[in-house]
mmCIF file of N, CA, C and O in Angstrom:
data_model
loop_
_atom_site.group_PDB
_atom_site.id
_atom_site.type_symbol
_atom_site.label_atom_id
_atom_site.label_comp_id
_atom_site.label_asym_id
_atom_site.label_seq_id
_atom_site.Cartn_x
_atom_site.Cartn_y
_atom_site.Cartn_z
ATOM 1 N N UNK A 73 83.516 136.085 140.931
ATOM 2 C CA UNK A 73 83.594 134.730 140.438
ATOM 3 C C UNK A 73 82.309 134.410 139.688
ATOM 4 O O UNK A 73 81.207 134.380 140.235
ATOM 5 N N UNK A 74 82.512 134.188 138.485
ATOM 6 C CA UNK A 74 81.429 133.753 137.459
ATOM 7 C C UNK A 74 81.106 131.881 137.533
ATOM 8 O O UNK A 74 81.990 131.231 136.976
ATOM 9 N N UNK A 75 80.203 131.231 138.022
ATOM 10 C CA UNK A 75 79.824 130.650 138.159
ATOM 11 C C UNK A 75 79.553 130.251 136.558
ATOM 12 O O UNK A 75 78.869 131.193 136.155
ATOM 13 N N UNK A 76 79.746 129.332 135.452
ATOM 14 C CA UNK A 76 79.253 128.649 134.257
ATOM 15 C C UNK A 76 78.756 127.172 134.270
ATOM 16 O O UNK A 76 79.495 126.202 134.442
ATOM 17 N N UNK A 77 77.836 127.138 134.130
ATOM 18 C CA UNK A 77 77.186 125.908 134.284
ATOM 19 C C UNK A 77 76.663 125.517 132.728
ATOM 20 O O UNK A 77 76.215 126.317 131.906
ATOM 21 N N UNK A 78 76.798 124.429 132.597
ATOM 22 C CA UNK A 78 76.594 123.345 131.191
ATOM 23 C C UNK A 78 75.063 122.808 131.189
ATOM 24 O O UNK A 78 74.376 122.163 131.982
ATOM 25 N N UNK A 79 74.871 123.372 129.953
ATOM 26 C CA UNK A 79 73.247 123.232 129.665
ATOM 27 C C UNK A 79 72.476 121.649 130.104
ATOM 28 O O UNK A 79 72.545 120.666 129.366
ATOM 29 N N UNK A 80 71.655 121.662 131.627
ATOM 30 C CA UNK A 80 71.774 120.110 131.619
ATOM 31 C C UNK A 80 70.958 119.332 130.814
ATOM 32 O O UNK A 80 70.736 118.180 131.186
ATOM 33 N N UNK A 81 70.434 119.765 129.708
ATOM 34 C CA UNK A 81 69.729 119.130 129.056
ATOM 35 C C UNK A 81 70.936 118.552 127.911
ATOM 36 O O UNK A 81 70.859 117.448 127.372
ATOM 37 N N UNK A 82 71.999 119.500 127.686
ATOM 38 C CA UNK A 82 73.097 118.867 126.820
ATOM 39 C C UNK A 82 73.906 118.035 127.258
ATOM 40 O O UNK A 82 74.685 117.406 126.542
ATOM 41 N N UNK A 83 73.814 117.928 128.565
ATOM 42 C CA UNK A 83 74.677 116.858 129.247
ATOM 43 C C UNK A 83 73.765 115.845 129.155
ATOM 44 O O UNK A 83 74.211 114.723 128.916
ATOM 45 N N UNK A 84 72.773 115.965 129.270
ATOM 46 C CA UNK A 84 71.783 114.689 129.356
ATOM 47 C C UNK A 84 71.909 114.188 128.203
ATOM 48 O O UNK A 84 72.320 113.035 128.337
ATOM 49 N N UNK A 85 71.717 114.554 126.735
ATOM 50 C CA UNK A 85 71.759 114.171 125.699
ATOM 51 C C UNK A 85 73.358 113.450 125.303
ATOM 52 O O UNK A 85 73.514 112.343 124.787
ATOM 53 N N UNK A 86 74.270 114.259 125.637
ATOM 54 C CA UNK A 86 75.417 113.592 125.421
ATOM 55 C C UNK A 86 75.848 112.269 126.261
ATOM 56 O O UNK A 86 76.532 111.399 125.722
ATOM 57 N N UNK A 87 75.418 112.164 127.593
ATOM 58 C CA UNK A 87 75.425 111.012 128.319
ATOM 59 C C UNK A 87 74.580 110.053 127.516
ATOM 60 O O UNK A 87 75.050 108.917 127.457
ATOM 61 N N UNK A 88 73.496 110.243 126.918
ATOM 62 C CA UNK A 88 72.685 108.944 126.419
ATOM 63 C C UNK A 88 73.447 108.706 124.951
ATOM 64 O O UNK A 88 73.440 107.544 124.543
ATOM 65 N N UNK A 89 74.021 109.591 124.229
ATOM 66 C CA UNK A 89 74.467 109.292 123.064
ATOM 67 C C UNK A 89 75.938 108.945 123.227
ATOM 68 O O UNK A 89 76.511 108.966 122.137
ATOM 69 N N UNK A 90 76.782 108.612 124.319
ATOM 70 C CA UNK A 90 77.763 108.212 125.050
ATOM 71 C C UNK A 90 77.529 106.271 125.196
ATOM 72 O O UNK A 90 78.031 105.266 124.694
ATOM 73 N N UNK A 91 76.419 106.624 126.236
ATOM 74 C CA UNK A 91 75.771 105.291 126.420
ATOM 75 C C UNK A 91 74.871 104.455 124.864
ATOM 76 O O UNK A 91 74.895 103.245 124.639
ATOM 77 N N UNK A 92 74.511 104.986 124.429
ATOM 78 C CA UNK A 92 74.046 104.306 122.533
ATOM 79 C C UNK A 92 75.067 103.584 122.557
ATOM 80 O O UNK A 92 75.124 102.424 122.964
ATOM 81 N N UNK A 93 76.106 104.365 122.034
ATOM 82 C CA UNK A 93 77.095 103.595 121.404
ATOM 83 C C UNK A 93 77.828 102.930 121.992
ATOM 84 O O UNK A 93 78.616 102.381 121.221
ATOM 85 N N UNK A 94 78.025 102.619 123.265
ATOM 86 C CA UNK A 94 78.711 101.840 124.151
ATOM 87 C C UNK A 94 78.175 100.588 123.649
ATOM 88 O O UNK A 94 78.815 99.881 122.871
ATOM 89 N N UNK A 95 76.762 100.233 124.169
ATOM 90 C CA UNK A 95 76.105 99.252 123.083
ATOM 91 C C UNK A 95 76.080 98.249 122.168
ATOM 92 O O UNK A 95 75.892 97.032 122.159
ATOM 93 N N UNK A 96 76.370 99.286 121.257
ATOM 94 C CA UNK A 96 76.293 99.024 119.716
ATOM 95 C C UNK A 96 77.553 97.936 119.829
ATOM 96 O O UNK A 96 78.458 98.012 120.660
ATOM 97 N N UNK A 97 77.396 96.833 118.735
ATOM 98 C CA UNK A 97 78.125 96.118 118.152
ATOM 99 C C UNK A 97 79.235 97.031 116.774
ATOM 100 O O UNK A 97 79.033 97.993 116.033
ATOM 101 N N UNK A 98 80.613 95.915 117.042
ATOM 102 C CA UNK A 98 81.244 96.161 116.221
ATOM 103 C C UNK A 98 81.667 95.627 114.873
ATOM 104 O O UNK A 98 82.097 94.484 115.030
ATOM 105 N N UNK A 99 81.712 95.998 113.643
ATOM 106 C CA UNK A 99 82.604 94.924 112.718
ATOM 107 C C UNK A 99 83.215 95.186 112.009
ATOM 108 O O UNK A 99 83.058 96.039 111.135
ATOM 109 N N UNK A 100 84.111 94.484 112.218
ATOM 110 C CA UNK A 100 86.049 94.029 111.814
ATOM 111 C C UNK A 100 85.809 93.536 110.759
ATOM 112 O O UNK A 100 85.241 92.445 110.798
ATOM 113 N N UNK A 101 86.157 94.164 109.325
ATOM 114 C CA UNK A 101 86.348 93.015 108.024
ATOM 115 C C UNK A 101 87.808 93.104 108.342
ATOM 116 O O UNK A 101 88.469 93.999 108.870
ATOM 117 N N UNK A 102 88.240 91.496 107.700
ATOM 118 C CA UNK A 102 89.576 91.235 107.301
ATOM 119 C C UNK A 102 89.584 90.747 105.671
ATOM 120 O O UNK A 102 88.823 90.085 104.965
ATOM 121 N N UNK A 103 90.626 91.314 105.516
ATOM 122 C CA UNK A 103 90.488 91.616 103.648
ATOM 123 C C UNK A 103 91.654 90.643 103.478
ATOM 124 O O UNK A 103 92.283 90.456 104.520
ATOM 125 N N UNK A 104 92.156 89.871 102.224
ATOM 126 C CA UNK A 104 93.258 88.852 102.107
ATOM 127 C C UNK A 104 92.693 89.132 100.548
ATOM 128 O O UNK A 104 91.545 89.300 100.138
ATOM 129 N N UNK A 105 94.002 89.111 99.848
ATOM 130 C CA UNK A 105 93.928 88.982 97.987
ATOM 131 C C UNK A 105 93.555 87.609 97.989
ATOM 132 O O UNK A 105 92.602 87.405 97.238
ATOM 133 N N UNK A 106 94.014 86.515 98.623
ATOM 134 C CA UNK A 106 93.786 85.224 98.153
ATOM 135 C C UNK A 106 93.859 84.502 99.592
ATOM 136 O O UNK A 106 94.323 84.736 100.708
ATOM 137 N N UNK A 107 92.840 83.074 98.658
ATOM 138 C CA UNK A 107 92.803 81.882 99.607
ATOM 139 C C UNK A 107 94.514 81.937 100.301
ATOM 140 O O UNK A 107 95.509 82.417 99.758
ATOM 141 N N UNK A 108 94.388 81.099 102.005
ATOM 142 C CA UNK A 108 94.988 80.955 102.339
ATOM 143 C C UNK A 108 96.226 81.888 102.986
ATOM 144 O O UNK A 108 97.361 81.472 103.218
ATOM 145 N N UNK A 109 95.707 83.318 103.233
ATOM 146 C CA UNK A 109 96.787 84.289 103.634
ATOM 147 C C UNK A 109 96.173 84.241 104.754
ATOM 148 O O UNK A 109 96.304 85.365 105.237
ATOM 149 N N UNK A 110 95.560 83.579 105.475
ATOM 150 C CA UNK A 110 95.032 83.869 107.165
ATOM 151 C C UNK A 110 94.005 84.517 107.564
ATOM 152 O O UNK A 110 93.916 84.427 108.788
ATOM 153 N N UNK A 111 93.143 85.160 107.086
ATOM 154 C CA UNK A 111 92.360 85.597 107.339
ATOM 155 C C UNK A 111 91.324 85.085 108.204
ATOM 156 O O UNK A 111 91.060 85.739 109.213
ATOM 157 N N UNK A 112 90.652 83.939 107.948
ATOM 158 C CA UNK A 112 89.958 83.017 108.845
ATOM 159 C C UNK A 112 90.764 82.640 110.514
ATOM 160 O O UNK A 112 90.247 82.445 111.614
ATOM 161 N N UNK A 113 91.885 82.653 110.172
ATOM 162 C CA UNK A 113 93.132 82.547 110.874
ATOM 163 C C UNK A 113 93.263 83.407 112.062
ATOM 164 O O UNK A 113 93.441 83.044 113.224
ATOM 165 N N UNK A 114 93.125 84.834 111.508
ATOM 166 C CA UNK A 114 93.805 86.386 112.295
ATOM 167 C C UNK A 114 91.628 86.692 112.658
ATOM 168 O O UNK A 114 91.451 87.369 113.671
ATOM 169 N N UNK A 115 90.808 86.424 112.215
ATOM 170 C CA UNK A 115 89.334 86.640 112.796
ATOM 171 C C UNK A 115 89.365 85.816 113.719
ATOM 172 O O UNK A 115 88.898 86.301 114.749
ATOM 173 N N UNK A 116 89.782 84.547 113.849
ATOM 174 C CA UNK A 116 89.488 83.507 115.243
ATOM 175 C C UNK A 116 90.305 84.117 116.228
ATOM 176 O O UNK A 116 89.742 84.518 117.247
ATOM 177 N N UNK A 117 92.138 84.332 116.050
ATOM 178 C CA UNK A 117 92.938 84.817 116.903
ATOM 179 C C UNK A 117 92.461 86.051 117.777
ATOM 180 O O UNK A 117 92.821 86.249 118.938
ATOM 181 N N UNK A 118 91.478 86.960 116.948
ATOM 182 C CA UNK A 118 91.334 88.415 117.053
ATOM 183 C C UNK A 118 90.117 88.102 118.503
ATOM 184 O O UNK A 118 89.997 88.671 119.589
ATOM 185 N N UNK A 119 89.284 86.803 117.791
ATOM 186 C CA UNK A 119 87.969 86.381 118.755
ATOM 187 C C UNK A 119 88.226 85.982 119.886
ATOM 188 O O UNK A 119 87.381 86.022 120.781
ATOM 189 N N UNK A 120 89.729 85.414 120.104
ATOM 190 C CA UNK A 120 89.762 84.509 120.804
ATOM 191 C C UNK A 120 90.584 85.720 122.041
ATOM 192 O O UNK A 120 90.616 85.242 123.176
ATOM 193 N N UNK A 121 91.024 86.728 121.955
ATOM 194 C CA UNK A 121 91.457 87.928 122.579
ATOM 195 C C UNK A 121 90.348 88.486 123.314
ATOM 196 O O UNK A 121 90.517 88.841 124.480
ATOM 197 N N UNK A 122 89.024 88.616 122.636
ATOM 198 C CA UNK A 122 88.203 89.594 122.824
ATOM 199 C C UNK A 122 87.306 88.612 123.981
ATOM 200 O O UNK A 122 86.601 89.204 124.798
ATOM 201 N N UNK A 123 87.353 87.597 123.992
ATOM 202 C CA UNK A 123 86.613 86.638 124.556
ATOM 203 C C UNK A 123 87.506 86.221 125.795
ATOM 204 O O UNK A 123 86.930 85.680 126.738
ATOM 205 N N UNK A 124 88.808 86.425 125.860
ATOM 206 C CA UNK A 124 89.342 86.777 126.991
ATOM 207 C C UNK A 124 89.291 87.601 127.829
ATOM 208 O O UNK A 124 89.409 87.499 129.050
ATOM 209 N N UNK A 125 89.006 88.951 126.819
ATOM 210 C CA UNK A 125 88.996 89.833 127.831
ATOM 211 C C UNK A 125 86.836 90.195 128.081
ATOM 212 O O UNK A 125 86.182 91.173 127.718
ATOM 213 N N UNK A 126 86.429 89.057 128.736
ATOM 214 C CA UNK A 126 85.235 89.143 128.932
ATOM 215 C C UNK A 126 84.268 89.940 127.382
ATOM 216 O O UNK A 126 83.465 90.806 127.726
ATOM 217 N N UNK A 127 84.330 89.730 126.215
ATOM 218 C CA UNK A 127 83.758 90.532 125.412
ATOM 219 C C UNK A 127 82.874 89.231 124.705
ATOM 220 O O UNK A 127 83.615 88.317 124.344
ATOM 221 N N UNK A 128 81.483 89.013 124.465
ATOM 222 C CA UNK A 128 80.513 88.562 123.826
ATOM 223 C C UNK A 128 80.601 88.296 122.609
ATOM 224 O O UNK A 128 79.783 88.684 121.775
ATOM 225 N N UNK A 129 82.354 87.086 122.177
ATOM 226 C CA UNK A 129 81.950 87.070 121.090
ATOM 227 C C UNK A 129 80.875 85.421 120.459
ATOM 228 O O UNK A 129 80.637 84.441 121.164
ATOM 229 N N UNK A 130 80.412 85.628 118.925
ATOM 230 C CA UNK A 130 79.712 84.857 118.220
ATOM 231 C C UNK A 130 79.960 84.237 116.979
ATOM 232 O O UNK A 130 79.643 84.700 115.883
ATOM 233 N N UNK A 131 80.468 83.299 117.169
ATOM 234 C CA UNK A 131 81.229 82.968 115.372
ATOM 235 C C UNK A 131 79.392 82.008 114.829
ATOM 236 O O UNK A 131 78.652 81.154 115.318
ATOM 237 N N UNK A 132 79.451 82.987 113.414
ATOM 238 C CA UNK A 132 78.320 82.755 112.651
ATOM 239 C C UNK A 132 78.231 81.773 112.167
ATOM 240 O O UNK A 132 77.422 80.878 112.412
ATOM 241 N N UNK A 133 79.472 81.822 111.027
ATOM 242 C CA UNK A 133 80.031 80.328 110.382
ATOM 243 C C UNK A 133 81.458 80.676 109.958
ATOM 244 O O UNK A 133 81.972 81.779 109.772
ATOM 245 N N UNK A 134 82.029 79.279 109.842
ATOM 246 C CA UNK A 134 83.661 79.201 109.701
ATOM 247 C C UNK A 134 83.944 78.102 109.055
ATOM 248 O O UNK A 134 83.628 77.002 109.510
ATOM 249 N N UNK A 135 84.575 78.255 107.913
ATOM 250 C CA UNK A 135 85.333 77.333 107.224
ATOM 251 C C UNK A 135 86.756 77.402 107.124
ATOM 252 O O UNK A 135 87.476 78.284 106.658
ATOM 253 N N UNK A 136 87.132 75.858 107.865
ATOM 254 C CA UNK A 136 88.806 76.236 108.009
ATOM 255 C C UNK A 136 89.646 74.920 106.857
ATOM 256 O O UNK A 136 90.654 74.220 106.947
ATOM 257 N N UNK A 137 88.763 75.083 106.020
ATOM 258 C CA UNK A 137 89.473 74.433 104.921
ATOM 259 C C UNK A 137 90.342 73.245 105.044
ATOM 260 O O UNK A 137 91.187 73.031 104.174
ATOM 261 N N UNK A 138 90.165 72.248 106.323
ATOM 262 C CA UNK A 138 90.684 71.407 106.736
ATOM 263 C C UNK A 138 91.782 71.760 107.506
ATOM 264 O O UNK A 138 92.653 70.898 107.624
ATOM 265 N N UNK A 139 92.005 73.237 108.270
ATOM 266 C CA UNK A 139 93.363 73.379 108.481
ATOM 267 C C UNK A 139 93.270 72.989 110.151
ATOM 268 O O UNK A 139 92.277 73.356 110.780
ATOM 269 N N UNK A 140 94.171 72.360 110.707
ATOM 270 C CA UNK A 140 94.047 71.874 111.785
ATOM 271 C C UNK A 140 93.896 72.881 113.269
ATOM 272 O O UNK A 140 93.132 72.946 114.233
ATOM 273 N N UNK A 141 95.255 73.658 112.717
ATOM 274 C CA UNK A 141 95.457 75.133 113.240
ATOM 275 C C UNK A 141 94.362 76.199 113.765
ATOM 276 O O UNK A 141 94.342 76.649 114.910
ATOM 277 N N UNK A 142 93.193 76.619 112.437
ATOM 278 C CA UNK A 142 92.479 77.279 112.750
ATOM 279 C C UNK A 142 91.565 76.423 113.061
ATOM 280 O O UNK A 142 90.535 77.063 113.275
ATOM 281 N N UNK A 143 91.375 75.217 113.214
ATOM 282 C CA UNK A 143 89.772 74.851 113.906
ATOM 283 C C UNK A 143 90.184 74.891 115.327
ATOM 284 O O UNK A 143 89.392 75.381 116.132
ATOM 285 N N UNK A 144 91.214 74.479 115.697
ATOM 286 C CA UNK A 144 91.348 74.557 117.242
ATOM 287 C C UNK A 144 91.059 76.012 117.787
ATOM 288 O O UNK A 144 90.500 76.306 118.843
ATOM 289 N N UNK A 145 91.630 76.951 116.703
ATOM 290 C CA UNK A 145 90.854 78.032 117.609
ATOM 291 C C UNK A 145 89.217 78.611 117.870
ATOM 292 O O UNK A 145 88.648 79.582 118.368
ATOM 293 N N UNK A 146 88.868 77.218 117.121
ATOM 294 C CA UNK A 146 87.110 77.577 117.556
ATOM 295 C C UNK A 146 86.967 77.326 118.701
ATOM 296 O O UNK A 146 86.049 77.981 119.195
ATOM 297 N N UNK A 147 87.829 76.162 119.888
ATOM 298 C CA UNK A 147 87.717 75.945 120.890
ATOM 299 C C UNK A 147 87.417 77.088 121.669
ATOM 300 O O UNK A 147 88.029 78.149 121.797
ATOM 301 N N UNK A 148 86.164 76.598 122.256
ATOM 302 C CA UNK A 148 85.870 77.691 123.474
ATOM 303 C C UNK A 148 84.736 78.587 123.017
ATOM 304 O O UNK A 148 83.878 78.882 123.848
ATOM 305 N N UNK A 149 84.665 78.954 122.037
ATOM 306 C CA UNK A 149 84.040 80.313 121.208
ATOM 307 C C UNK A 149 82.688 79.815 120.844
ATOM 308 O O UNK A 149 82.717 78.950 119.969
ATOM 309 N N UNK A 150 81.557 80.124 121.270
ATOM 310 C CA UNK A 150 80.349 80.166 120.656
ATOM 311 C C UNK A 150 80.300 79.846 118.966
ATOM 312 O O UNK A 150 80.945 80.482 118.132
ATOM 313 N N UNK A 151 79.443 78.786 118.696
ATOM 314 C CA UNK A 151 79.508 78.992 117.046
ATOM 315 C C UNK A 151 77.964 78.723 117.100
ATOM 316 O O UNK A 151 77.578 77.971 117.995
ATOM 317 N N UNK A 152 76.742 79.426 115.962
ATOM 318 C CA UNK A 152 75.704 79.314 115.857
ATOM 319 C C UNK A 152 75.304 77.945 115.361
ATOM 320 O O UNK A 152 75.931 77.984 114.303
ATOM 321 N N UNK A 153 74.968 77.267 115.357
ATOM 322 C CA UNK A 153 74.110 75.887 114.733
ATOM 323 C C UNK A 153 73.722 76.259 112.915
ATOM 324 O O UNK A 153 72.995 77.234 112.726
ATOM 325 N N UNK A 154 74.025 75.781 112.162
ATOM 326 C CA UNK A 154 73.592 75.604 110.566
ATOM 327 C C UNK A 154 72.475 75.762 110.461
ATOM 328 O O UNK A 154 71.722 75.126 111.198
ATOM 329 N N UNK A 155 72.126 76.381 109.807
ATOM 330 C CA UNK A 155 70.575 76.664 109.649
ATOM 331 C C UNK A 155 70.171 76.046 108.047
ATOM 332 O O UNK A 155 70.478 76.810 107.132
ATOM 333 N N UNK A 156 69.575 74.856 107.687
ATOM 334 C CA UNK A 156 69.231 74.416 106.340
ATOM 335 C C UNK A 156 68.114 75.407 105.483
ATOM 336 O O UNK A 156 66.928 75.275 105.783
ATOM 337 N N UNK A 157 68.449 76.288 104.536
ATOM 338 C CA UNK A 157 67.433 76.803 103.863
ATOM 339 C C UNK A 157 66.964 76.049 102.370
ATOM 340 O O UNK A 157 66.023 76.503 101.719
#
């Protein structure tokens, strides 16, 4: 019986580069040809999932073009404060 054992210095390295990216932040573009196909729409819906399932989300800024629909889904969700430059 041949005993093979895994280089533990490569296990070590792959566990920390396992753990990096666990980490790391993600980002989702949503692409739309034109105003008004949802997009602002399907990013809040998408936030509002991820924030259910315990995930850290942060809305930067959001313009919902007066739509009644998507501002309610800011409810709940972190939004950063305006910053005047």
């Amino acid at each position: 019986m041949t005993d093979i054992r895994q280089d533990p210095d490569a296990l070590l390295a792959k566990v920390q580069r396992e753990e990096a990216q666990t980490g790391r932040g993600r980002l989702k573009i949503f692409f739309g040809a034109s105003a008004g196909v949802g997009k602002t729409y399907a990013m809040l819906s998408a936030a509002r999932e991820l924030r259910a399932q315990s995930v850290d989300v942060v809305v930067g800024i959001v313009e919902t073009h007066g739509r009644k629909d998507t501002a309610a889904l800011l409810e709940g969700l972190e939004v950063l404060p305006a910053r005047l430059v």
